[in-house]
Every structure is written in structure tokens, then in C-alpha cells.
Tab-separated table of C-alpha atoms in Angstrom:
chain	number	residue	atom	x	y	z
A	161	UNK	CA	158.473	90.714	-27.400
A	162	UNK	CA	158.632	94.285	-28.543
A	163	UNK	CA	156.486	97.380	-28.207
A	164	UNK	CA	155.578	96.192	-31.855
A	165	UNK	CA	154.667	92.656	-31.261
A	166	UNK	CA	152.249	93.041	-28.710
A	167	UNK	CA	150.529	95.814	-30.426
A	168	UNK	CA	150.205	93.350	-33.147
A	169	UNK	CA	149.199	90.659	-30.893
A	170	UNK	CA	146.602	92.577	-28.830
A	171	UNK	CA	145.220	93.234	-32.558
A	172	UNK	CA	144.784	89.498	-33.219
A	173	UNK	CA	142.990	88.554	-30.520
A	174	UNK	CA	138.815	87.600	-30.698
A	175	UNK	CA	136.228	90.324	-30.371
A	176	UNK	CA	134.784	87.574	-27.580
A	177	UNK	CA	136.122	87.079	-24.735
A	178	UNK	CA	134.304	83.989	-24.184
A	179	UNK	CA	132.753	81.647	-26.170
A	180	UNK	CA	130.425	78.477	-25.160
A	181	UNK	CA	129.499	75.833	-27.576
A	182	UNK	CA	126.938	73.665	-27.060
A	183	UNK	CA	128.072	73.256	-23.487
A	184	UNK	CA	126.814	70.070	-21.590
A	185	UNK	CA	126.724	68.778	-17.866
A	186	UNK	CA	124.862	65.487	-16.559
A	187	UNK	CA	125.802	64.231	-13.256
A	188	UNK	CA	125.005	60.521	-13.216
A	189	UNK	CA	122.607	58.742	-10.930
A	190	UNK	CA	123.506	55.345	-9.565
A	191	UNK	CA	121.889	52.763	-8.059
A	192	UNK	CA	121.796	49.079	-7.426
A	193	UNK	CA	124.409	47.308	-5.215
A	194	UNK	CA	126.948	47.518	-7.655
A	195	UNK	CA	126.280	51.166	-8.438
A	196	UNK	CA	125.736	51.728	-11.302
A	197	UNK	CA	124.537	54.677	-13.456
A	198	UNK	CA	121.150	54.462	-13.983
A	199	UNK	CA	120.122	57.890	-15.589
A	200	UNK	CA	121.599	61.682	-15.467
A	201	UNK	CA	120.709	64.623	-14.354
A	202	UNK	CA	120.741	66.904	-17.109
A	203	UNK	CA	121.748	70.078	-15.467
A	204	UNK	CA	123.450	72.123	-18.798
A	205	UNK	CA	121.837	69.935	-22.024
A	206	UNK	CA	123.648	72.238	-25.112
A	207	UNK	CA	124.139	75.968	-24.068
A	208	UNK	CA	125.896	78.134	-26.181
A	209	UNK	CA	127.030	82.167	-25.798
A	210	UNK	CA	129.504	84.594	-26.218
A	211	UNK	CA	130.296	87.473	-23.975
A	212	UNK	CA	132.361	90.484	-25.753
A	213	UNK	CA	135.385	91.840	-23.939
A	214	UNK	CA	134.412	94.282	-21.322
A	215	UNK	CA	130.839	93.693	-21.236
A	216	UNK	CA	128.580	91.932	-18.938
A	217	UNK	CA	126.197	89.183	-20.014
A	218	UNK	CA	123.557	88.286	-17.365
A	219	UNK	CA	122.092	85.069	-16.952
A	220	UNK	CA	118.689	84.490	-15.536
A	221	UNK	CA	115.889	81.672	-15.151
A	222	UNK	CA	114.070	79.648	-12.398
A	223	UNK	CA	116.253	78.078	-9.202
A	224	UNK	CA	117.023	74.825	-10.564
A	225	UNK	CA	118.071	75.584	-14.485
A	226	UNK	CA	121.275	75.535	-14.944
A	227	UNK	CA	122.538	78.680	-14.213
A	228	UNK	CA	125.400	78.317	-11.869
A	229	UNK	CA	126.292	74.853	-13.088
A	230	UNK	CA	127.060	76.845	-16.943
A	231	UNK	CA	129.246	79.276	-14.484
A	232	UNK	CA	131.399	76.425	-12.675
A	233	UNK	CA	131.733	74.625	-16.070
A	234	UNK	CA	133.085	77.258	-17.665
A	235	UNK	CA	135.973	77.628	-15.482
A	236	UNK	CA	135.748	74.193	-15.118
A	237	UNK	CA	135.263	73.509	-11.268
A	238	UNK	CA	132.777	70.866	-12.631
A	239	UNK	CA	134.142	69.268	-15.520
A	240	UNK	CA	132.045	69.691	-18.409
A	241	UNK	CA	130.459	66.417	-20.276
A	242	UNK	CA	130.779	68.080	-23.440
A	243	UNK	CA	131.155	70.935	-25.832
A	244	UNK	CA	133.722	74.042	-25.982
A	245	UNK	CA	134.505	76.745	-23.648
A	246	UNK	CA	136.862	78.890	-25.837
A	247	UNK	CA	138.467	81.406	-24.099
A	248	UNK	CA	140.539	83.877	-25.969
A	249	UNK	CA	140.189	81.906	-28.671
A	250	UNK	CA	140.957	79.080	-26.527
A	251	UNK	CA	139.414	75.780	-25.813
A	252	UNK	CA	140.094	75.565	-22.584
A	253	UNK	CA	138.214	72.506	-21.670
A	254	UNK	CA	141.208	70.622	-23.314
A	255	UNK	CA	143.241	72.123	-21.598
A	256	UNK	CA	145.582	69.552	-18.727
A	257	UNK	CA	145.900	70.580	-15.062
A	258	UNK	CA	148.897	72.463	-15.885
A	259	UNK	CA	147.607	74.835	-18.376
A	260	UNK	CA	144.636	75.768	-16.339
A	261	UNK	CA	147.053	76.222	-13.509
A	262	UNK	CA	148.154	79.231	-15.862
A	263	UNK	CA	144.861	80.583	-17.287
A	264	UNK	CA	142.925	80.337	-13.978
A	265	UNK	CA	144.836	83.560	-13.269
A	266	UNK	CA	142.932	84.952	-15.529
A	267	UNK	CA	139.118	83.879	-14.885
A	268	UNK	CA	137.981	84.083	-11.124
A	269	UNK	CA	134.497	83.394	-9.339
A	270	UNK	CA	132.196	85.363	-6.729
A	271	UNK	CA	130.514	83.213	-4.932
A	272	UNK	CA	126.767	83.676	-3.836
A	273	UNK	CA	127.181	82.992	-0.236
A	274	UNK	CA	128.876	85.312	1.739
A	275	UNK	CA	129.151	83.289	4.535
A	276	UNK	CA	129.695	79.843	3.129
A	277	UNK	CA	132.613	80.610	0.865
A	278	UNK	CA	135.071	82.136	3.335
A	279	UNK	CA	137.497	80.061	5.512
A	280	UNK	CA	136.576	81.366	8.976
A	281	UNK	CA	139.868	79.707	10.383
A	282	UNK	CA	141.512	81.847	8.155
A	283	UNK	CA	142.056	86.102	8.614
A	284	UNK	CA	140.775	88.530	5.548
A	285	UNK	CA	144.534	89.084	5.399
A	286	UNK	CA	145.092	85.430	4.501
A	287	UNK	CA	141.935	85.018	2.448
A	288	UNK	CA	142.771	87.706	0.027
A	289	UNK	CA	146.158	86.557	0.169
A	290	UNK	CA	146.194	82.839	-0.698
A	291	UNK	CA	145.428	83.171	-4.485
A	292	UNK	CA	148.966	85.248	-4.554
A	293	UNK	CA	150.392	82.479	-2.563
A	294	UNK	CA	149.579	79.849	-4.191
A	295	UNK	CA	150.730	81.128	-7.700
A	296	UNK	CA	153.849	82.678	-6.274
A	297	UNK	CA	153.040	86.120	-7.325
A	298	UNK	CA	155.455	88.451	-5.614
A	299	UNK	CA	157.995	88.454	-2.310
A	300	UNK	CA	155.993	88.228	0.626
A	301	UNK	CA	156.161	92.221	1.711
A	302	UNK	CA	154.622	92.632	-1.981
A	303	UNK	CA	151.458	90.251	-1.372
A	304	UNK	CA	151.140	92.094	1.977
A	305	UNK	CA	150.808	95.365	-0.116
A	306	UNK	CA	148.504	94.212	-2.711
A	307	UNK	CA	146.121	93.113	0.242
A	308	UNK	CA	145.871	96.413	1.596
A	309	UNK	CA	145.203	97.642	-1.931
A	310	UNK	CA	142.598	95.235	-2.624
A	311	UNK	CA	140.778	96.130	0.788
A	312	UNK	CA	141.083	99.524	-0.105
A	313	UNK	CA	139.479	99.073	-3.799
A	314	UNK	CA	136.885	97.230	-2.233
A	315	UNK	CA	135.913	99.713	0.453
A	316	UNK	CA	137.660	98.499	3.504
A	317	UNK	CA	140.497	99.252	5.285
A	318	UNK	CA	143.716	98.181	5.577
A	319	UNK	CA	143.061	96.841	9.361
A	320	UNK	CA	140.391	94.639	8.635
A	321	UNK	CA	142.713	92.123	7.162
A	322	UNK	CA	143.524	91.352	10.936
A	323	UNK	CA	139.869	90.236	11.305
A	324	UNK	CA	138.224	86.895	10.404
A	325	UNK	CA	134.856	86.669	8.357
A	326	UNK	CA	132.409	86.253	11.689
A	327	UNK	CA	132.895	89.700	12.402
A	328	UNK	CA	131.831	91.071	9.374
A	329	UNK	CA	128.344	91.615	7.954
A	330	UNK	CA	126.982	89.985	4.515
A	331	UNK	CA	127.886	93.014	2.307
A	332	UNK	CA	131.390	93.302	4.020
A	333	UNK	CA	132.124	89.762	3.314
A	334	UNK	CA	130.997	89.734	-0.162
A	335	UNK	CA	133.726	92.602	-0.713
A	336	UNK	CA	135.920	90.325	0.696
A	337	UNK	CA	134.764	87.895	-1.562
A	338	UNK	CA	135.240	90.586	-4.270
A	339	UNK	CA	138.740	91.434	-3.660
A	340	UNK	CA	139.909	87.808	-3.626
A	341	UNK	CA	138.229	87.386	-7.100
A	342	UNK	CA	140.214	90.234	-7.899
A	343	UNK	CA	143.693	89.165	-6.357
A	344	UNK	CA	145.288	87.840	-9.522
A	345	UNK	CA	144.082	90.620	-11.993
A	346	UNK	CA	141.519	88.922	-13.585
A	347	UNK	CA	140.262	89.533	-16.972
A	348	UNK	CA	136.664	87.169	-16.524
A	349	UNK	CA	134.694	86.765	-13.461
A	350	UNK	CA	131.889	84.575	-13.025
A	351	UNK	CA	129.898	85.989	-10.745
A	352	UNK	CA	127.226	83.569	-9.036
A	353	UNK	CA	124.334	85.144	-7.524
A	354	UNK	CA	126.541	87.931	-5.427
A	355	UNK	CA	123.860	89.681	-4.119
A	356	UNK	CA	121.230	87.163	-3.697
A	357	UNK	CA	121.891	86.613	-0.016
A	358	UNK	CA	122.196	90.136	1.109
A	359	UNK	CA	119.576	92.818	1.900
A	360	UNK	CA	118.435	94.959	-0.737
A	361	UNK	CA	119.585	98.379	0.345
A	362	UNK	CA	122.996	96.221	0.602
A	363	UNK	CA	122.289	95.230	-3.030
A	364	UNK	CA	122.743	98.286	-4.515
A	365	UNK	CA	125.833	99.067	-2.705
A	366	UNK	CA	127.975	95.761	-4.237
A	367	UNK	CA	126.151	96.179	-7.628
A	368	UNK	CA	127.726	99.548	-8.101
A	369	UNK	CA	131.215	98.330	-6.605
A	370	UNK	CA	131.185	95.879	-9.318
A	371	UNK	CA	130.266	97.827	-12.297
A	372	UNK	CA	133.069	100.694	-11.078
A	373	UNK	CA	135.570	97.442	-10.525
A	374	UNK	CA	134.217	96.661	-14.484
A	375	UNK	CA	135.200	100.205	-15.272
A	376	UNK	CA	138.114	100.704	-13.518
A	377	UNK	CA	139.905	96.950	-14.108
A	378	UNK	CA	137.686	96.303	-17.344
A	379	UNK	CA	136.727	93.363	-16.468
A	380	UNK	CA	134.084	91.165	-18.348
A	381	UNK	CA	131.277	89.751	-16.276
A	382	UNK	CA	129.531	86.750	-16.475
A	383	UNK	CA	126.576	87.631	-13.993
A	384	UNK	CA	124.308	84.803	-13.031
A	385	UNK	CA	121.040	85.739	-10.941
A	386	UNK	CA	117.234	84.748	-10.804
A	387	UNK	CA	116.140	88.157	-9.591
A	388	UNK	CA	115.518	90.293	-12.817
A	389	UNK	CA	115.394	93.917	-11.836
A	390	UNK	CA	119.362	93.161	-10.953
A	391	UNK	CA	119.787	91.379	-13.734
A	392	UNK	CA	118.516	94.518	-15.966
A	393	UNK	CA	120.750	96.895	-13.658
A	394	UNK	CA	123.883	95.718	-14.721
A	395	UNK	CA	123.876	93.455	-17.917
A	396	UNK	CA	124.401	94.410	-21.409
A	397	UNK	CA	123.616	91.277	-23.016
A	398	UNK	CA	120.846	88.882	-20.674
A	399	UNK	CA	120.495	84.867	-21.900
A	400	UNK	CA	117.040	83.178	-20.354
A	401	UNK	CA	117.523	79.652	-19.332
A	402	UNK	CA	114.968	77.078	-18.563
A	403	UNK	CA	115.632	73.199	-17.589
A	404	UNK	CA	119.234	73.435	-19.155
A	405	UNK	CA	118.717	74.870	-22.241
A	406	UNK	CA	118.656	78.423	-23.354
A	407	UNK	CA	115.024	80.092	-24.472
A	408	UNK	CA	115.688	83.957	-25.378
A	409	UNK	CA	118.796	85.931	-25.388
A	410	UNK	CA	119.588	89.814	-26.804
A	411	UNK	CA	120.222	92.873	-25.650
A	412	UNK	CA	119.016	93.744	-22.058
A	413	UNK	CA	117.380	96.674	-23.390
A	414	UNK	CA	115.828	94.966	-25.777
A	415	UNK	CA	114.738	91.732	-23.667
A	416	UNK	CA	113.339	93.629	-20.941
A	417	UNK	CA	110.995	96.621	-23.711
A	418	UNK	CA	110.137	93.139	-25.892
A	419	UNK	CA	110.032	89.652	-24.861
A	420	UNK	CA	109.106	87.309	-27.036
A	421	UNK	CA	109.486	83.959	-25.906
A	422	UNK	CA	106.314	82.785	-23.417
A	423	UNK	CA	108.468	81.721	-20.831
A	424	UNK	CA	110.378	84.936	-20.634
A	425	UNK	CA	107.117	86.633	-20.889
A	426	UNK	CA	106.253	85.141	-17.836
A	427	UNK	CA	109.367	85.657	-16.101
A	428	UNK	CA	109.420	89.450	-16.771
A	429	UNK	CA	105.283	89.641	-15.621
A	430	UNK	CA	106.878	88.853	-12.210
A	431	UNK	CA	108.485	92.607	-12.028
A	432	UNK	CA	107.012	94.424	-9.084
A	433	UNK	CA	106.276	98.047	-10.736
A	434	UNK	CA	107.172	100.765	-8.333
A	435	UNK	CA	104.266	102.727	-9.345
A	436	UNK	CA	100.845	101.514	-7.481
A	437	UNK	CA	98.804	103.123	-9.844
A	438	UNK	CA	100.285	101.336	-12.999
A	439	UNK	CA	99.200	97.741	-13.445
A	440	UNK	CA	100.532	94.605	-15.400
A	441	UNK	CA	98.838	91.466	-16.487
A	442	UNK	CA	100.667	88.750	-14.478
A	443	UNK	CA	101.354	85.339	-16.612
A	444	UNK	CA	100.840	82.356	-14.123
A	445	UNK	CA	102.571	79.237	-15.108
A	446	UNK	CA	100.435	76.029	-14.568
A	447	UNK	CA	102.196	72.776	-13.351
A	448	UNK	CA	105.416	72.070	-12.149
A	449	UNK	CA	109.147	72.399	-13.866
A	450	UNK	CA	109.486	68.723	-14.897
A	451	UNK	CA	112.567	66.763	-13.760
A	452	UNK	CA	115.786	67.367	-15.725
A	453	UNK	CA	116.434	63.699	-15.412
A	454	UNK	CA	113.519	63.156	-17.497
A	455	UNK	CA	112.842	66.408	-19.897
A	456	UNK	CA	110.034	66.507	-22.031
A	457	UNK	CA	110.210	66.056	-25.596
A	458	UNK	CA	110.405	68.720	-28.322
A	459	UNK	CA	110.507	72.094	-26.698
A	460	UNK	CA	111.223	71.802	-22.618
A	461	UNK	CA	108.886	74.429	-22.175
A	462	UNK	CA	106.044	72.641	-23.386
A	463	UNK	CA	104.120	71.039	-20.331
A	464	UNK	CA	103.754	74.613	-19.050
A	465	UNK	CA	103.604	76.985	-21.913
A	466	UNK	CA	100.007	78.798	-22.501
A	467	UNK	CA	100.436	78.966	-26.562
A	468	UNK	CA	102.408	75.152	-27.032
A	469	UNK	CA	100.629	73.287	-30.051
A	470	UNK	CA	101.505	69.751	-31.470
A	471	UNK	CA	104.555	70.884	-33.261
A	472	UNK	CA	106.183	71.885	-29.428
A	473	UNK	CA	106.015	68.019	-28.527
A	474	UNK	CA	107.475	66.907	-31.008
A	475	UNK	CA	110.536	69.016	-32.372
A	476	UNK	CA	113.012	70.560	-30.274
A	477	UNK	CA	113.242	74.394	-31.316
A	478	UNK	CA	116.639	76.157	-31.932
A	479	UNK	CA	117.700	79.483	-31.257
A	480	UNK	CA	116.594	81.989	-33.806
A	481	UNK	CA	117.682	85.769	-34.910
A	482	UNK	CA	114.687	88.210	-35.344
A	483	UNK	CA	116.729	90.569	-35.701
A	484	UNK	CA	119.251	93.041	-34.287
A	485	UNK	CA	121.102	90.217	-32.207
A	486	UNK	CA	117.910	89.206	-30.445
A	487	UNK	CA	117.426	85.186	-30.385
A	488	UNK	CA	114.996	83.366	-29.824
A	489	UNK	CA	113.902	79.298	-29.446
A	490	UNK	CA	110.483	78.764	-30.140
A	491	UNK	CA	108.291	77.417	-33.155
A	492	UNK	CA	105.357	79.936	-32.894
A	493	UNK	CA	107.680	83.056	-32.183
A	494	UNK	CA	109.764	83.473	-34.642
């Protein structure tokens, strides 16, 4: 292809990076002696996004709604049930083993724990390494090389690859973590509650590796947490989910000066202010978050919401522009 043709290519291809479409994930339920399914779990019920190139689009909400099962399906480490992942323009969720063989080059995962997700049979030599291996990305000398550059980009140094995992600490391993996602020269990384597991103080410290990584390798982010002061930090764009289904989504900005959904209201009434002499009226939810095998009718957020009427039972509410990008799903809102 010449100089020419890729220019022109580049051109064509789709402000977004990623786009989700109605996105669904049940896990069945069996029972019986014969097994069989006897309801779902509905984990992801119909989310839909789109992150821009370069930009990082945060995803918050209660443990338990969705969150990191929207991440996996995306790259499709659970198979989705239904909808569109379109990446590049893409649907990738058509895609056979093969071609994801080829595109998973291209859209890597940090996992949330630190510990959990590295082999500790294996060296952080061998960890960074086996992504190169097994897509047969340069001689063996070069993969050696890139290693040492990763652990360098990271913030470690070259003879830690000799190590295993048990002698690091959290933050350590999550930059180990960090420069495997990176291995392959990613363009999207779904990052899965990085820093949920580590120490604050250590918080800080891999949140600002990441957004110079962003920077540096312009990468685009998909960053999934439930605590919403990092969620603020380093999101442009910030969807709320609740019970698999998305509730408010805009500009983090935006979200964070004006929320207008009840549920997000809540959520964000949960902020600790740093100043003691500045005080804000906390929203207590009543009840519990129902089952997602069972979800309530109409809007989800119904059996706990302090303003739900009639109409909230009854008809499910879809996500609605007020303006400026900022959506919102809820009948007395908008």
C-alpha cells in the first residue's frame, strides 16, 4: 500500500473507536436432574456506547451491575448473547476464532486483581513475554528486548523480569499487569477495576502511569470502576449502570457538576468532601438491589428510587439527550 493509500485509509476510518449496540449477556441457570435451564441471570440486558479514539470512557455503578461482564463481552472472553460490538467499524462479535486471533492484538485487558491474574509459576520475563510468543511477534532476542522496554515504560527495571509475581507488591504487579496489556501495541484496553485492590496512595501512582501510557501510546480506555472520585480523575466520557442496564451517561464534567438521574444522584452523594467544614445532603437508598434473574418491571430503578410514580412500573425508560451529549433514562427527568 503506498504512502497515499494509507493516508487515505487512516481518513476513512470511524470517529469511534468502539461501538456497543444493545449489548446482552444472561448466563443460564439450570436445574432439575436433567439440567435444564430454568431462568438467566441477566448480567448485561441492552447496553449501548461509543468510546472516541483516544479518549477514556469510565464506567461506574454498584458491585453486581454489569460492569465488568460489558468489559469481557466486548472483547469477547464471555461470549455475548446478543447485540454488536463494532470495532473499527467492525462487528467483531461475528467474527470466527481466526479473525479474533488477529484483532485481539489490538484490544487487551487489565485485570483488577493483581495477584490473581499473574501465573506465579511463571517469571515477569515470561509473563510479559507470552502475548509475543504466542502471536509470533519477532525472533526471540527481539521479544527479549521489548520486555525490557515494557518494564522500563512501566517503571521497573530490566532485572525484575528474573523475578516471579510473590515478590512483588500490589502496585508492582499491576505494572506488570500493565505492560503485558501493552505487549502487542494495543490500540483498546479494557481496564477492569485496576486500582481497586491497591492502597490509595498506590492509586494515584498507576492512575497517572496510565493516563501518560494514554498519552504517550494513545491508547483508548475503557475504564470500569465503582469508586467515583477515580472514575472522575481519569474519564472523559462516564456511563452509570444499574442491574444491567445503563441510567445516565455524558461528559464527566458534566455528570459529576449535574446529575440528573436519582440513582446517580445518589451515587455521587456518596463523595467524601475533603473539606470538613463543607457539607452534602447524603441520598440513602431504601431496600435492596433486586435480583437480575428477576428485574422489576418498567424502570429497574424503581423499587428503590425516592421520586418513582406509576408510570416507572410500568414502562421501561430509554436513554434520552438533554442536551450537549448528556443522556439520560428516566420518565420524570427528562
Amino acid at each position: 500500500m503506498s504512502v497515499v493509500d494509507s493516508a487515505a485509509a487512516e481518513q476513512e476510518l470511524p470517529d469511534n473507536l468502539l461501538e456497543v449496540h444493545d449489548l446482552k449477556k444472561y448466563f443460564p441457570i439450570t436445574g432439575g436432574v436433567l439440567s435444564r435451564v430454568v431462568a438467566y441471570v441477566r448480567a448485561v440486558d441492552g447496553v449501548s456506547f461509543n468510546v472516541k479514539r483516544g479518549e477514556t470512557f469510565g464506567l461506574v455503578g454498584e458491585s453486581g451491575c454489569g460492569k465488568s461482564t460489558t468489559g469481557r463481552a466486548i472483547l469477547r472472553l464471555q461470549e455475548p448473547t446478543s447485540g454488536s460490538v463494532l470495532y473499527n467499524g467492525q462487528d467483531i462479535v461475528k467474527y470466527n476464532k481466526n479473525d479474533m486471533r488477529s484483532i485481539r492484538r489490538e484490544m487487551q485487558i487489565i485485570f483488577q486483581d493483581p495477584y490473581g491474574s499473574l501465573n506465579p509459576r511463571m517469571s515477569v520475563g515470561q509473563i510479559i513475554q507470552e502475548p509475543l510468543d504466542i502471536h509470533r511477534m519477532g525472533t526471540k532476542s527481539e521479544r527479549q528486548e521489548r520486555v525490557k522496554e515494557l518494564l522500563d515504560v512501566v517503571g521497573l527495571a530490566p532485572y525484575h523480569s528474573r523475578r516471579y509475581p510473590h515478590e512483588f507488591s500490589g502496585g508492582q504487579r499491576q505494572r506488570i499487569g500493565i505492560a503485558r496489556a501493552l505487549a502487542l501495541n494495543p490500540k483498546l484496553i479494557v481496564a477492569d477495576e485496576p486500582v481497586s485492590a491497591l492502597d490509595v496512595s498506590i492509586q494515584s501512582q498507576i492512575l497517572n502511569l496510565m493516563e501518560g501510557l494514554q498519552e504517550q501510546f494513545g491508547l483508548t480506555y475503557v475504564f470500569i470502576a465503582h469508586g467515583l472520585n477515580v472514575i472522575r480523575h481519569i474519564s472523559d466520557r462516564v456511563g452509570v449502570m444499574y442491574l444491567g442496564v445503563m441510567m445516565e451517561m455524558g461528559d464527566a464534567d458534566d455528570l459529576y457538576r449535574r446529575p440528573v438521574h436519582p440513582y446517580t444522584e445518589a451515587l455521587f452523594s456518596a463523595i467524601p468532601i475533603p473539606n470538613p467544614a463543607m457539607r452534602r445532603e447524603r441520598i440513602i437508598l431504601t431496600g435492596d438491589v433486586p435480583s437480575p434473574v428477576n428485574p422489576p418491571s418498567g424502570c429497574r430503578f424503581h423499587t428503590r428510587c425516592p421520586i418513582a410514580e406509576e408510570v416507572c412500573k410500568v414502562d421501561v425508560p430509554v436513554l434520552k439527550d438533554i442536551g450537549g451529549g448528556h443522556l439520560v433514562a428516566c420518565h420524570l427527568r427528562t
